[in-house]
mmCIF file with all atom_site columns, C-alpha atoms in Angstrom:
data_model
loop_
_atom_site.group_PDB
_atom_site.id
_atom_site.type_symbol
_atom_site.label_atom_id
_atom_site.label_alt_id
_atom_site.label_comp_id
_atom_site.label_asym_id
_atom_site.label_entity_id
_atom_site.label_seq_id
_atom_site.pdbx_PDB_ins_code
_atom_site.Cartn_x
_atom_site.Cartn_y
_atom_site.Cartn_z
_atom_site.occupancy
_atom_site.B_iso_or_equiv
_atom_site.pdbx_formal_charge
_atom_site.auth_seq_id
_atom_site.auth_comp_id
_atom_site.auth_asym_id
_atom_site.auth_atom_id
_atom_site.pdbx_PDB_model_num
ATOM 1   C CA . MET A 1 1   ? 23.759 0.526   26.121 1.00 60.00 ? 1   MET A CA 1
ATOM 2   C CA . ARG A 1 2   ? 24.002 -3.169  25.292 1.00 74.00 ? 2   ARG A CA 1
ATOM 3   C CA . ASN A 1 3   ? 27.565 -2.596  24.144 1.00 83.00 ? 3   ASN A CA 1
ATOM 4   C CA . ASN A 1 4   ? 28.387 -1.098  27.585 1.00 86.00 ? 4   ASN A CA 1
ATOM 5   C CA . PHE A 1 5   ? 27.143 -4.213  29.350 1.00 91.00 ? 5   PHE A CA 1
ATOM 6   C CA . LEU A 1 6   ? 29.226 -6.410  27.050 1.00 93.00 ? 6   LEU A CA 1
ATOM 7   C CA . ILE A 1 7   ? 32.349 -4.339  27.788 1.00 94.00 ? 7   ILE A CA 1
ATOM 8   C CA . ILE A 1 8   ? 31.613 -4.488  31.520 1.00 95.00 ? 8   ILE A CA 1
ATOM 9   C CA . PHE A 1 9   ? 31.004 -8.247  31.404 1.00 96.00 ? 9   PHE A CA 1
ATOM 10  C CA . LEU A 1 10  ? 34.208 -8.907  29.464 1.00 96.00 ? 10  LEU A CA 1
ATOM 11  C CA . THR A 1 11  ? 36.208 -6.685  31.818 1.00 97.00 ? 11  THR A CA 1
ATOM 12  C CA . LEU A 1 12  ? 34.841 -8.563  34.839 1.00 97.00 ? 12  LEU A CA 1
ATOM 13  C CA . LEU A 1 13  ? 35.627 -11.853 33.121 1.00 97.00 ? 13  LEU A CA 1
ATOM 14  C CA . GLY A 1 14  ? 39.157 -10.530 32.546 1.00 97.00 ? 14  GLY A CA 1
ATOM 15  C CA . TRP A 1 15  ? 39.489 -9.929  36.299 1.00 97.00 ? 15  TRP A CA 1
ATOM 16  C CA . ILE A 1 16  ? 38.485 -13.515 37.056 1.00 96.00 ? 16  ILE A CA 1
ATOM 17  C CA . ILE A 1 17  ? 40.993 -14.796 34.480 1.00 96.00 ? 17  ILE A CA 1
ATOM 18  C CA . LEU A 1 18  ? 43.714 -12.578 35.991 1.00 96.00 ? 18  LEU A CA 1
ATOM 19  C CA . LYS A 1 19  ? 42.945 -13.868 39.485 1.00 95.00 ? 19  LYS A CA 1
ATOM 20  C CA . TYR A 1 20  ? 42.993 -17.448 38.213 1.00 94.00 ? 20  TYR A CA 1
ATOM 21  C CA . LEU A 1 21  ? 46.390 -16.917 36.555 1.00 95.00 ? 21  LEU A CA 1
ATOM 22  C CA . LEU A 1 22  ? 47.774 -15.373 39.754 1.00 93.00 ? 22  LEU A CA 1
ATOM 23  C CA . LEU A 1 23  ? 46.417 -18.183 41.920 1.00 89.00 ? 23  LEU A CA 1
ATOM 24  C CA . GLY A 1 24  ? 49.295 -20.033 43.545 1.00 86.00 ? 24  GLY A CA 1
ATOM 25  C CA . ASN A 1 25  ? 51.910 -17.870 41.812 1.00 93.00 ? 25  ASN A CA 1
ATOM 26  C CA . ILE A 1 26  ? 51.916 -14.885 44.166 1.00 93.00 ? 26  ILE A CA 1
ATOM 27  C CA . SER A 1 27  ? 50.930 -14.197 47.756 1.00 89.00 ? 27  SER A CA 1
ATOM 28  C CA . PHE A 1 28  ? 47.343 -13.652 48.843 1.00 84.00 ? 28  PHE A CA 1
ATOM 29  C CA . GLU A 1 29  ? 48.102 -9.997  49.630 1.00 86.00 ? 29  GLU A CA 1
ATOM 30  C CA . ASN A 1 30  ? 49.694 -9.307  46.240 1.00 92.00 ? 30  ASN A CA 1
ATOM 31  C CA . SER A 1 31  ? 46.828 -11.030 44.461 1.00 92.00 ? 31  SER A CA 1
ATOM 32  C CA . PHE A 1 32  ? 44.422 -8.809  46.387 1.00 89.00 ? 32  PHE A CA 1
ATOM 33  C CA . LYS A 1 33  ? 46.470 -5.710  45.480 1.00 94.00 ? 33  LYS A CA 1
ATOM 34  C CA . TYR A 1 34  ? 46.585 -6.581  41.773 1.00 96.00 ? 34  TYR A CA 1
ATOM 35  C CA . GLY A 1 35  ? 42.869 -7.338  41.742 1.00 95.00 ? 35  GLY A CA 1
ATOM 36  C CA . PHE A 1 36  ? 42.105 -3.963  43.316 1.00 95.00 ? 36  PHE A CA 1
ATOM 37  C CA . LEU A 1 37  ? 44.430 -2.217  40.862 1.00 96.00 ? 37  LEU A CA 1
ATOM 38  C CA . TYR A 1 38  ? 42.681 -3.988  37.974 1.00 97.00 ? 38  TYR A CA 1
ATOM 39  C CA . HIS A 1 39  ? 39.242 -2.838  39.144 1.00 97.00 ? 39  HIS A CA 1
ATOM 40  C CA . GLY A 1 40  ? 40.458 0.714   39.765 1.00 96.00 ? 40  GLY A CA 1
ATOM 41  C CA . THR A 1 41  ? 41.953 0.900   36.291 1.00 97.00 ? 41  THR A CA 1
ATOM 42  C CA . ALA A 1 42  ? 38.740 -0.503  34.816 1.00 97.00 ? 42  ALA A CA 1
ATOM 43  C CA . LEU A 1 43  ? 36.666 2.157   36.620 1.00 97.00 ? 43  LEU A CA 1
ATOM 44  C CA . VAL A 1 44  ? 38.850 4.945   35.186 1.00 97.00 ? 44  VAL A CA 1
ATOM 45  C CA . THR A 1 45  ? 38.810 3.380   31.717 1.00 96.00 ? 45  THR A CA 1
ATOM 46  C CA . LEU A 1 46  ? 35.025 3.035   31.740 1.00 96.00 ? 46  LEU A CA 1
ATOM 47  C CA . ALA A 1 47  ? 34.665 6.675   32.794 1.00 96.00 ? 47  ALA A CA 1
ATOM 48  C CA . ILE A 1 48  ? 36.925 7.721   29.900 1.00 94.00 ? 48  ILE A CA 1
ATOM 49  C CA . LEU A 1 49  ? 34.986 5.552   27.426 1.00 94.00 ? 49  LEU A CA 1
ATOM 50  C CA . ALA A 1 50  ? 31.640 6.903   28.678 1.00 94.00 ? 50  ALA A CA 1
ATOM 51  C CA . THR A 1 51  ? 32.944 10.465  28.370 1.00 92.00 ? 51  THR A CA 1
ATOM 52  C CA . ALA A 1 52  ? 34.247 9.899   24.848 1.00 89.00 ? 52  ALA A CA 1
ATOM 53  C CA . SER A 1 53  ? 30.999 8.243   23.799 1.00 89.00 ? 53  SER A CA 1
ATOM 54  C CA . GLY A 1 54  ? 28.967 11.094  25.271 1.00 89.00 ? 54  GLY A CA 1
ATOM 55  C CA . ILE A 1 55  ? 31.065 13.762  23.577 1.00 86.00 ? 55  ILE A CA 1
ATOM 56  C CA . ARG A 1 56  ? 30.659 11.983  20.231 1.00 86.00 ? 56  ARG A CA 1
ATOM 57  C CA . SER A 1 57  ? 26.927 11.389  20.585 1.00 85.00 ? 57  SER A CA 1
ATOM 58  C CA . MET A 1 58  ? 25.809 14.750  22.032 1.00 84.00 ? 58  MET A CA 1
ATOM 59  C CA . GLU A 1 59  ? 25.843 17.820  19.831 1.00 80.00 ? 59  GLU A CA 1
ATOM 60  C CA . ASN A 1 60  ? 26.390 20.317  22.661 1.00 83.00 ? 60  ASN A CA 1
ATOM 61  C CA . THR A 1 61  ? 27.807 19.856  26.109 1.00 84.00 ? 61  THR A CA 1
ATOM 62  C CA . PRO A 1 62  ? 24.908 19.076  28.462 1.00 89.00 ? 62  PRO A CA 1
ATOM 63  C CA . GLY A 1 63  ? 24.686 20.194  32.070 1.00 90.00 ? 63  GLY A CA 1
ATOM 64  C CA . PHE A 1 64  ? 26.808 18.681  34.807 1.00 92.00 ? 64  PHE A CA 1
ATOM 65  C CA . LEU A 1 65  ? 24.071 16.400  36.222 1.00 95.00 ? 65  LEU A CA 1
ATOM 66  C CA . VAL A 1 66  ? 23.235 14.942  32.812 1.00 94.00 ? 66  VAL A CA 1
ATOM 67  C CA . VAL A 1 67  ? 26.917 14.282  32.177 1.00 94.00 ? 67  VAL A CA 1
ATOM 68  C CA . PHE A 1 68  ? 27.434 12.809  35.643 1.00 96.00 ? 68  PHE A CA 1
ATOM 69  C CA . LYS A 1 69  ? 24.465 10.463  35.197 1.00 96.00 ? 69  LYS A CA 1
ATOM 70  C CA . HIS A 1 70  ? 25.743 9.408   31.763 1.00 94.00 ? 70  HIS A CA 1
ATOM 71  C CA . ILE A 1 71  ? 29.216 8.560   33.073 1.00 96.00 ? 71  ILE A CA 1
ATOM 72  C CA . ALA A 1 72  ? 28.141 7.132   36.436 1.00 97.00 ? 72  ALA A CA 1
ATOM 73  C CA . LYS A 1 73  ? 25.743 4.683   34.801 1.00 96.00 ? 73  LYS A CA 1
ATOM 74  C CA . SER A 1 74  ? 28.627 2.649   33.369 1.00 95.00 ? 74  SER A CA 1
ATOM 75  C CA . VAL A 1 75  ? 30.982 3.186   36.280 1.00 97.00 ? 75  VAL A CA 1
ATOM 76  C CA . ILE A 1 76  ? 28.465 2.270   38.993 1.00 97.00 ? 76  ILE A CA 1
ATOM 77  C CA . THR A 1 77  ? 27.283 -0.764  37.015 1.00 97.00 ? 77  THR A CA 1
ATOM 78  C CA . TYR A 1 78  ? 30.897 -1.920  36.879 1.00 97.00 ? 78  TYR A CA 1
ATOM 79  C CA . ALA A 1 79  ? 31.359 -1.231  40.611 1.00 97.00 ? 79  ALA A CA 1
ATOM 80  C CA . LEU A 1 80  ? 28.358 -3.458  41.364 1.00 97.00 ? 80  LEU A CA 1
ATOM 81  C CA . GLY A 1 81  ? 29.695 -6.170  39.054 1.00 97.00 ? 81  GLY A CA 1
ATOM 82  C CA . ALA A 1 82  ? 33.188 -5.893  40.555 1.00 97.00 ? 82  ALA A CA 1
ATOM 83  C CA . THR A 1 83  ? 31.735 -6.338  44.030 1.00 97.00 ? 83  THR A CA 1
ATOM 84  C CA . LEU A 1 84  ? 29.823 -9.403  42.884 1.00 97.00 ? 84  LEU A CA 1
ATOM 85  C CA . THR A 1 85  ? 32.905 -10.948 41.247 1.00 97.00 ? 85  THR A CA 1
ATOM 86  C CA . VAL A 1 86  ? 35.040 -10.329 44.348 1.00 96.00 ? 86  VAL A CA 1
ATOM 87  C CA . GLY A 1 87  ? 32.392 -12.016 46.503 1.00 96.00 ? 87  GLY A CA 1
ATOM 88  C CA . VAL A 1 88  ? 32.011 -14.968 44.135 1.00 96.00 ? 88  VAL A CA 1
ATOM 89  C CA . TRP A 1 89  ? 35.776 -15.333 43.785 1.00 95.00 ? 89  TRP A CA 1
ATOM 90  C CA . HIS A 1 90  ? 36.586 -15.338 47.501 1.00 94.00 ? 90  HIS A CA 1
ATOM 91  C CA . HIS A 1 91  ? 33.529 -17.121 48.855 1.00 95.00 ? 91  HIS A CA 1
ATOM 92  C CA . VAL A 1 92  ? 32.654 -19.579 46.075 1.00 95.00 ? 92  VAL A CA 1
ATOM 93  C CA . ILE A 1 93  ? 35.522 -20.204 43.642 1.00 94.00 ? 93  ILE A CA 1
ATOM 94  C CA . VAL A 1 94  ? 38.478 -20.084 46.077 1.00 92.00 ? 94  VAL A CA 1
ATOM 95  C CA . LYS A 1 95  ? 36.550 -20.554 49.306 1.00 94.00 ? 95  LYS A CA 1
ATOM 96  C CA . LYS A 1 96  ? 39.130 -23.035 50.671 1.00 93.00 ? 96  LYS A CA 1
ATOM 97  C CA . ALA A 1 97  ? 42.040 -20.682 49.950 1.00 89.00 ? 97  ALA A CA 1
ATOM 98  C CA . THR A 1 98  ? 40.226 -17.777 51.604 1.00 90.00 ? 98  THR A CA 1
ATOM 99  C CA . HIS A 1 99  ? 39.507 -19.931 54.648 1.00 93.00 ? 99  HIS A CA 1
ATOM 100 C CA . ALA A 1 100 ? 43.143 -21.108 54.726 1.00 91.00 ? 100 ALA A CA 1
ATOM 101 C CA . ARG A 1 101 ? 44.291 -17.468 54.660 1.00 91.00 ? 101 ARG A CA 1
ATOM 102 C CA . LEU A 1 102 ? 41.979 -16.724 57.609 1.00 94.00 ? 102 LEU A CA 1
ATOM 103 C CA . GLU A 1 103 ? 43.390 -19.672 59.552 1.00 95.00 ? 103 GLU A CA 1
ATOM 104 C CA . THR A 1 104 ? 46.963 -18.548 58.794 1.00 93.00 ? 104 THR A CA 1
ATOM 105 C CA . LEU A 1 105 ? 46.093 -15.094 60.082 1.00 93.00 ? 105 LEU A CA 1
ATOM 106 C CA . LYS A 1 106 ? 44.621 -16.582 63.264 1.00 95.00 ? 106 LYS A CA 1
ATOM 107 C CA . VAL A 1 107 ? 47.778 -18.638 63.868 1.00 94.00 ? 107 VAL A CA 1
ATOM 108 C CA . SER A 1 108 ? 49.849 -15.497 63.371 1.00 92.00 ? 108 SER A CA 1
ATOM 109 C CA . ILE A 1 109 ? 47.683 -13.661 65.913 1.00 91.00 ? 109 ILE A CA 1
ATOM 110 C CA . SER A 1 110 ? 47.919 -16.525 68.390 1.00 91.00 ? 110 SER A CA 1
ATOM 111 C CA . THR A 1 111 ? 51.723 -16.650 68.190 1.00 90.00 ? 111 THR A CA 1
ATOM 112 C CA . HIS A 1 112 ? 52.369 -12.905 67.995 1.00 88.00 ? 112 HIS A CA 1
ATOM 113 C CA . PHE A 1 113 ? 53.337 -12.699 71.665 1.00 87.00 ? 113 PHE A CA 1
ATOM 114 C CA . GLU A 1 114 ? 55.354 -15.465 73.293 1.00 85.00 ? 114 GLU A CA 1
ATOM 115 C CA . SER A 1 115 ? 53.994 -14.849 76.781 1.00 85.00 ? 115 SER A CA 1
ATOM 116 C CA . GLU A 1 116 ? 51.684 -12.730 78.891 1.00 84.00 ? 116 GLU A CA 1
ATOM 117 C CA . ALA A 1 117 ? 54.758 -10.755 80.007 1.00 85.00 ? 117 ALA A CA 1
ATOM 118 C CA . ASP A 1 118 ? 55.598 -9.867  76.363 1.00 85.00 ? 118 ASP A CA 1
ATOM 119 C CA . PHE A 1 119 ? 52.005 -8.760  75.854 1.00 84.00 ? 119 PHE A CA 1
ATOM 120 C CA . GLN A 1 120 ? 52.062 -6.587  78.990 1.00 84.00 ? 120 GLN A CA 1
ATOM 121 C CA . GLU A 1 121 ? 55.410 -5.087  77.971 1.00 84.00 ? 121 GLU A CA 1
ATOM 122 C CA . GLU A 1 122 ? 53.966 -4.179  74.541 1.00 83.00 ? 122 GLU A CA 1
ATOM 123 C CA . LYS A 1 123 ? 50.965 -2.557  76.215 1.00 81.00 ? 123 LYS A CA 1
ATOM 124 C CA . ASN A 1 124 ? 53.229 -0.536  78.514 1.00 80.00 ? 124 ASN A CA 1
ATOM 125 C CA . THR A 1 125 ? 55.621 0.450   75.722 1.00 83.00 ? 125 THR A CA 1
ATOM 126 C CA . ASN A 1 126 ? 52.806 1.778   73.514 1.00 78.00 ? 126 ASN A CA 1
ATOM 127 C CA . ASN A 1 127 ? 50.754 3.213   76.406 1.00 73.00 ? 127 ASN A CA 1
ATOM 128 C CA . LEU A 1 128 ? 47.742 1.099   75.485 1.00 69.00 ? 128 LEU A CA 1
ATOM 129 C CA . GLU A 1 129 ? 44.935 1.630   77.957 1.00 69.00 ? 129 GLU A CA 1
ATOM 130 C CA . SER A 1 130 ? 43.474 -1.844  78.094 1.00 75.00 ? 130 SER A CA 1
ATOM 131 C CA . ASP A 1 131 ? 42.557 -4.331  80.782 1.00 80.00 ? 131 ASP A CA 1
ATOM 132 C CA . LEU A 1 132 ? 42.747 -7.222  78.334 1.00 80.00 ? 132 LEU A CA 1
ATOM 133 C CA . THR A 1 133 ? 44.835 -10.242 79.092 1.00 84.00 ? 133 THR A CA 1
ATOM 134 C CA . LEU A 1 134 ? 46.729 -12.011 76.318 1.00 85.00 ? 134 LEU A CA 1
ATOM 135 C CA . PRO A 1 135 ? 44.041 -14.718 75.839 1.00 89.00 ? 135 PRO A CA 1
ATOM 136 C CA . GLU A 1 136 ? 41.324 -12.042 75.739 1.00 87.00 ? 136 GLU A CA 1
ATOM 137 C CA . TRP A 1 137 ? 43.335 -10.042 73.192 1.00 84.00 ? 137 TRP A CA 1
ATOM 138 C CA . VAL A 1 138 ? 43.841 -13.143 71.034 1.00 90.00 ? 138 VAL A CA 1
ATOM 139 C CA . THR A 1 139 ? 40.121 -13.925 71.191 1.00 92.00 ? 139 THR A CA 1
ATOM 140 C CA . SER A 1 140 ? 39.181 -10.360 70.232 1.00 90.00 ? 140 SER A CA 1
ATOM 141 C CA . GLN A 1 141 ? 41.635 -10.379 67.320 1.00 91.00 ? 141 GLN A CA 1
ATOM 142 C CA . HIS A 1 142 ? 40.284 -13.747 66.117 1.00 94.00 ? 142 HIS A CA 1
ATOM 143 C CA . GLU A 1 143 ? 36.743 -12.353 66.227 1.00 94.00 ? 143 GLU A CA 1
ATOM 144 C CA . ALA A 1 144 ? 37.849 -9.293  64.249 1.00 93.00 ? 144 ALA A CA 1
ATOM 145 C CA . ALA A 1 145 ? 39.511 -11.525 61.636 1.00 94.00 ? 145 ALA A CA 1
ATOM 146 C CA . ASP A 1 146 ? 36.381 -13.701 61.402 1.00 94.00 ? 146 ASP A CA 1
ATOM 147 C CA . LEU A 1 147 ? 34.281 -10.589 60.886 1.00 94.00 ? 147 LEU A CA 1
ATOM 148 C CA . PHE A 1 148 ? 36.602 -9.138  58.251 1.00 91.00 ? 148 PHE A CA 1
ATOM 149 C CA . TYR A 1 149 ? 36.725 -12.413 56.289 1.00 93.00 ? 149 TYR A CA 1
ATOM 150 C CA . SER A 1 150 ? 32.978 -13.041 56.491 1.00 94.00 ? 150 SER A CA 1
ATOM 151 C CA . PRO A 1 151 ? 31.173 -12.802 53.145 1.00 95.00 ? 151 PRO A CA 1
ATOM 152 C CA . LYS A 1 152 ? 28.778 -10.083 54.338 1.00 95.00 ? 152 LYS A CA 1
ATOM 153 C CA . ALA A 1 153 ? 31.530 -7.832  55.670 1.00 95.00 ? 153 ALA A CA 1
ATOM 154 C CA . GLN A 1 154 ? 33.860 -8.361  52.737 1.00 94.00 ? 154 GLN A CA 1
ATOM 155 C CA . ILE A 1 155 ? 31.157 -7.762  50.141 1.00 96.00 ? 155 ILE A CA 1
ATOM 156 C CA . SER A 1 156 ? 29.855 -4.705  52.021 1.00 96.00 ? 156 SER A CA 1
ATOM 157 C CA . LEU A 1 157 ? 33.327 -3.172  52.340 1.00 95.00 ? 157 LEU A CA 1
ATOM 158 C CA . THR A 1 158 ? 34.137 -3.934  48.712 1.00 96.00 ? 158 THR A CA 1
ATOM 159 C CA . LEU A 1 159 ? 30.873 -2.383  47.553 1.00 97.00 ? 159 LEU A CA 1
ATOM 160 C CA . MET A 1 160 ? 31.475 0.719   49.651 1.00 97.00 ? 160 MET A CA 1
ATOM 161 C CA . VAL A 1 161 ? 35.022 1.188   48.337 1.00 96.00 ? 161 VAL A CA 1
ATOM 162 C CA . TYR A 1 162 ? 34.140 0.642   44.679 1.00 97.00 ? 162 TYR A CA 1
ATOM 163 C CA . LEU A 1 163 ? 31.062 2.866   44.860 1.00 97.00 ? 163 LEU A CA 1
ATOM 164 C CA . VAL A 1 164 ? 32.984 5.703   46.521 1.00 97.00 ? 164 VAL A CA 1
ATOM 165 C CA . VAL A 1 165 ? 35.838 5.393   44.019 1.00 97.00 ? 165 VAL A CA 1
ATOM 166 C CA . GLY A 1 166 ? 33.372 5.095   41.115 1.00 97.00 ? 166 GLY A CA 1
ATOM 167 C CA . VAL A 1 167 ? 31.352 8.153   42.154 1.00 97.00 ? 167 VAL A CA 1
ATOM 168 C CA . PHE A 1 168 ? 34.558 10.153  42.638 1.00 97.00 ? 168 PHE A CA 1
ATOM 169 C CA . ILE A 1 169 ? 35.892 9.146   39.216 1.00 97.00 ? 169 ILE A CA 1
ATOM 170 C CA . SER A 1 170 ? 32.519 9.958   37.626 1.00 97.00 ? 170 SER A CA 1
ATOM 171 C CA . PHE A 1 171 ? 32.533 13.353  39.340 1.00 97.00 ? 171 PHE A CA 1
ATOM 172 C CA . ILE A 1 172 ? 36.042 14.191  38.080 1.00 96.00 ? 172 ILE A CA 1
ATOM 173 C CA . ALA A 1 173 ? 35.229 13.013  34.543 1.00 95.00 ? 173 ALA A CA 1
ATOM 174 C CA . SER A 1 174 ? 32.023 15.076  34.587 1.00 95.00 ? 174 SER A CA 1
ATOM 175 C CA . LEU A 1 175 ? 33.924 18.178  35.659 1.00 93.00 ? 175 LEU A CA 1
ATOM 176 C CA . LEU A 1 176 ? 36.487 17.643  32.924 1.00 91.00 ? 176 LEU A CA 1
ATOM 177 C CA . TRP A 1 177 ? 33.800 17.159  30.306 1.00 89.00 ? 177 TRP A CA 1
ATOM 178 C CA . THR A 1 178 ? 31.634 20.125  31.275 1.00 89.00 ? 178 THR A CA 1
ATOM 179 C CA . LYS A 1 179 ? 34.330 22.598  32.368 1.00 85.00 ? 179 LYS A CA 1
ATOM 180 C CA . VAL A 1 180 ? 37.344 21.762  30.194 1.00 79.00 ? 180 VAL A CA 1
ATOM 181 C CA . TRP A 1 181 ? 36.299 19.786  27.140 1.00 69.00 ? 181 TRP A CA 1
ATOM 182 C CA . GLY A 1 182 ? 32.816 21.333  27.127 1.00 61.00 ? 182 GLY A CA 1
ATOM 183 C CA . MET A 1 183 ? 34.286 24.741  26.374 1.00 53.00 ? 183 MET A CA 1
ATOM 184 C CA . GLN A 1 184 ? 36.059 23.302  23.346 1.00 48.00 ? 184 GLN A CA 1
ATOM 185 C CA . GLN A 1 185 ? 32.950 21.470  22.207 1.00 53.00 ? 185 GLN A CA 1
ATOM 186 C CA . THR A 1 186 ? 30.769 24.587  22.527 1.00 52.00 ? 186 THR A CA 1
ATOM 187 C CA . SER A 1 187 ? 33.295 26.848  20.787 1.00 49.00 ? 187 SER A CA 1
ATOM 188 C CA . ALA A 1 188 ? 33.780 24.327  17.979 1.00 51.00 ? 188 ALA A CA 1
ATOM 189 C CA . ASN A 1 189 ? 30.012 24.157  17.419 1.00 53.00 ? 189 ASN A CA 1
ATOM 190 C CA . SER A 1 190 ? 29.598 27.948  17.391 1.00 53.00 ? 190 SER A CA 1
ATOM 191 C CA . ARG A 1 191 ? 31.962 28.455  14.398 1.00 50.00 ? 191 ARG A CA 1
#
């Protein structure tokens, strides 16, 4: 168990190092994409390692729920740690860069339409049922950006995504272990 926490800690530290190396070398969006890809790969890898460790340590294939709990323990712990590192990275370590990205987004929103007439034409072209004026639309988009970039929203969304992905990966790994590899393990033990 202690070994699992060390692997998880080192993997999370690897994510922070990756983000640091990418800082200033690629766009904010690409950095975000690579960070998400890193965490997704880590979740799959931890599920595989937990499955392999369980197969080695258990004489017979246990039931699905036991297997799921065994795999999910590592995967969910990593998901919680990944959420924490994302929050610390964006809202502590690179807080100024995150705020600068928010301000750039707000400027882009503010200059998206050149005039009220362009805004109205866009609404008519796309059949948008809205009584908003251009300044009201800009204000609403700024509020949405502020909400999305707020620490609470970002950490909550990150946690939700990583937990859903982690539970799904744990479920698939559990099915593979109990329904595919479990048959081989049981037949090998019965000889």
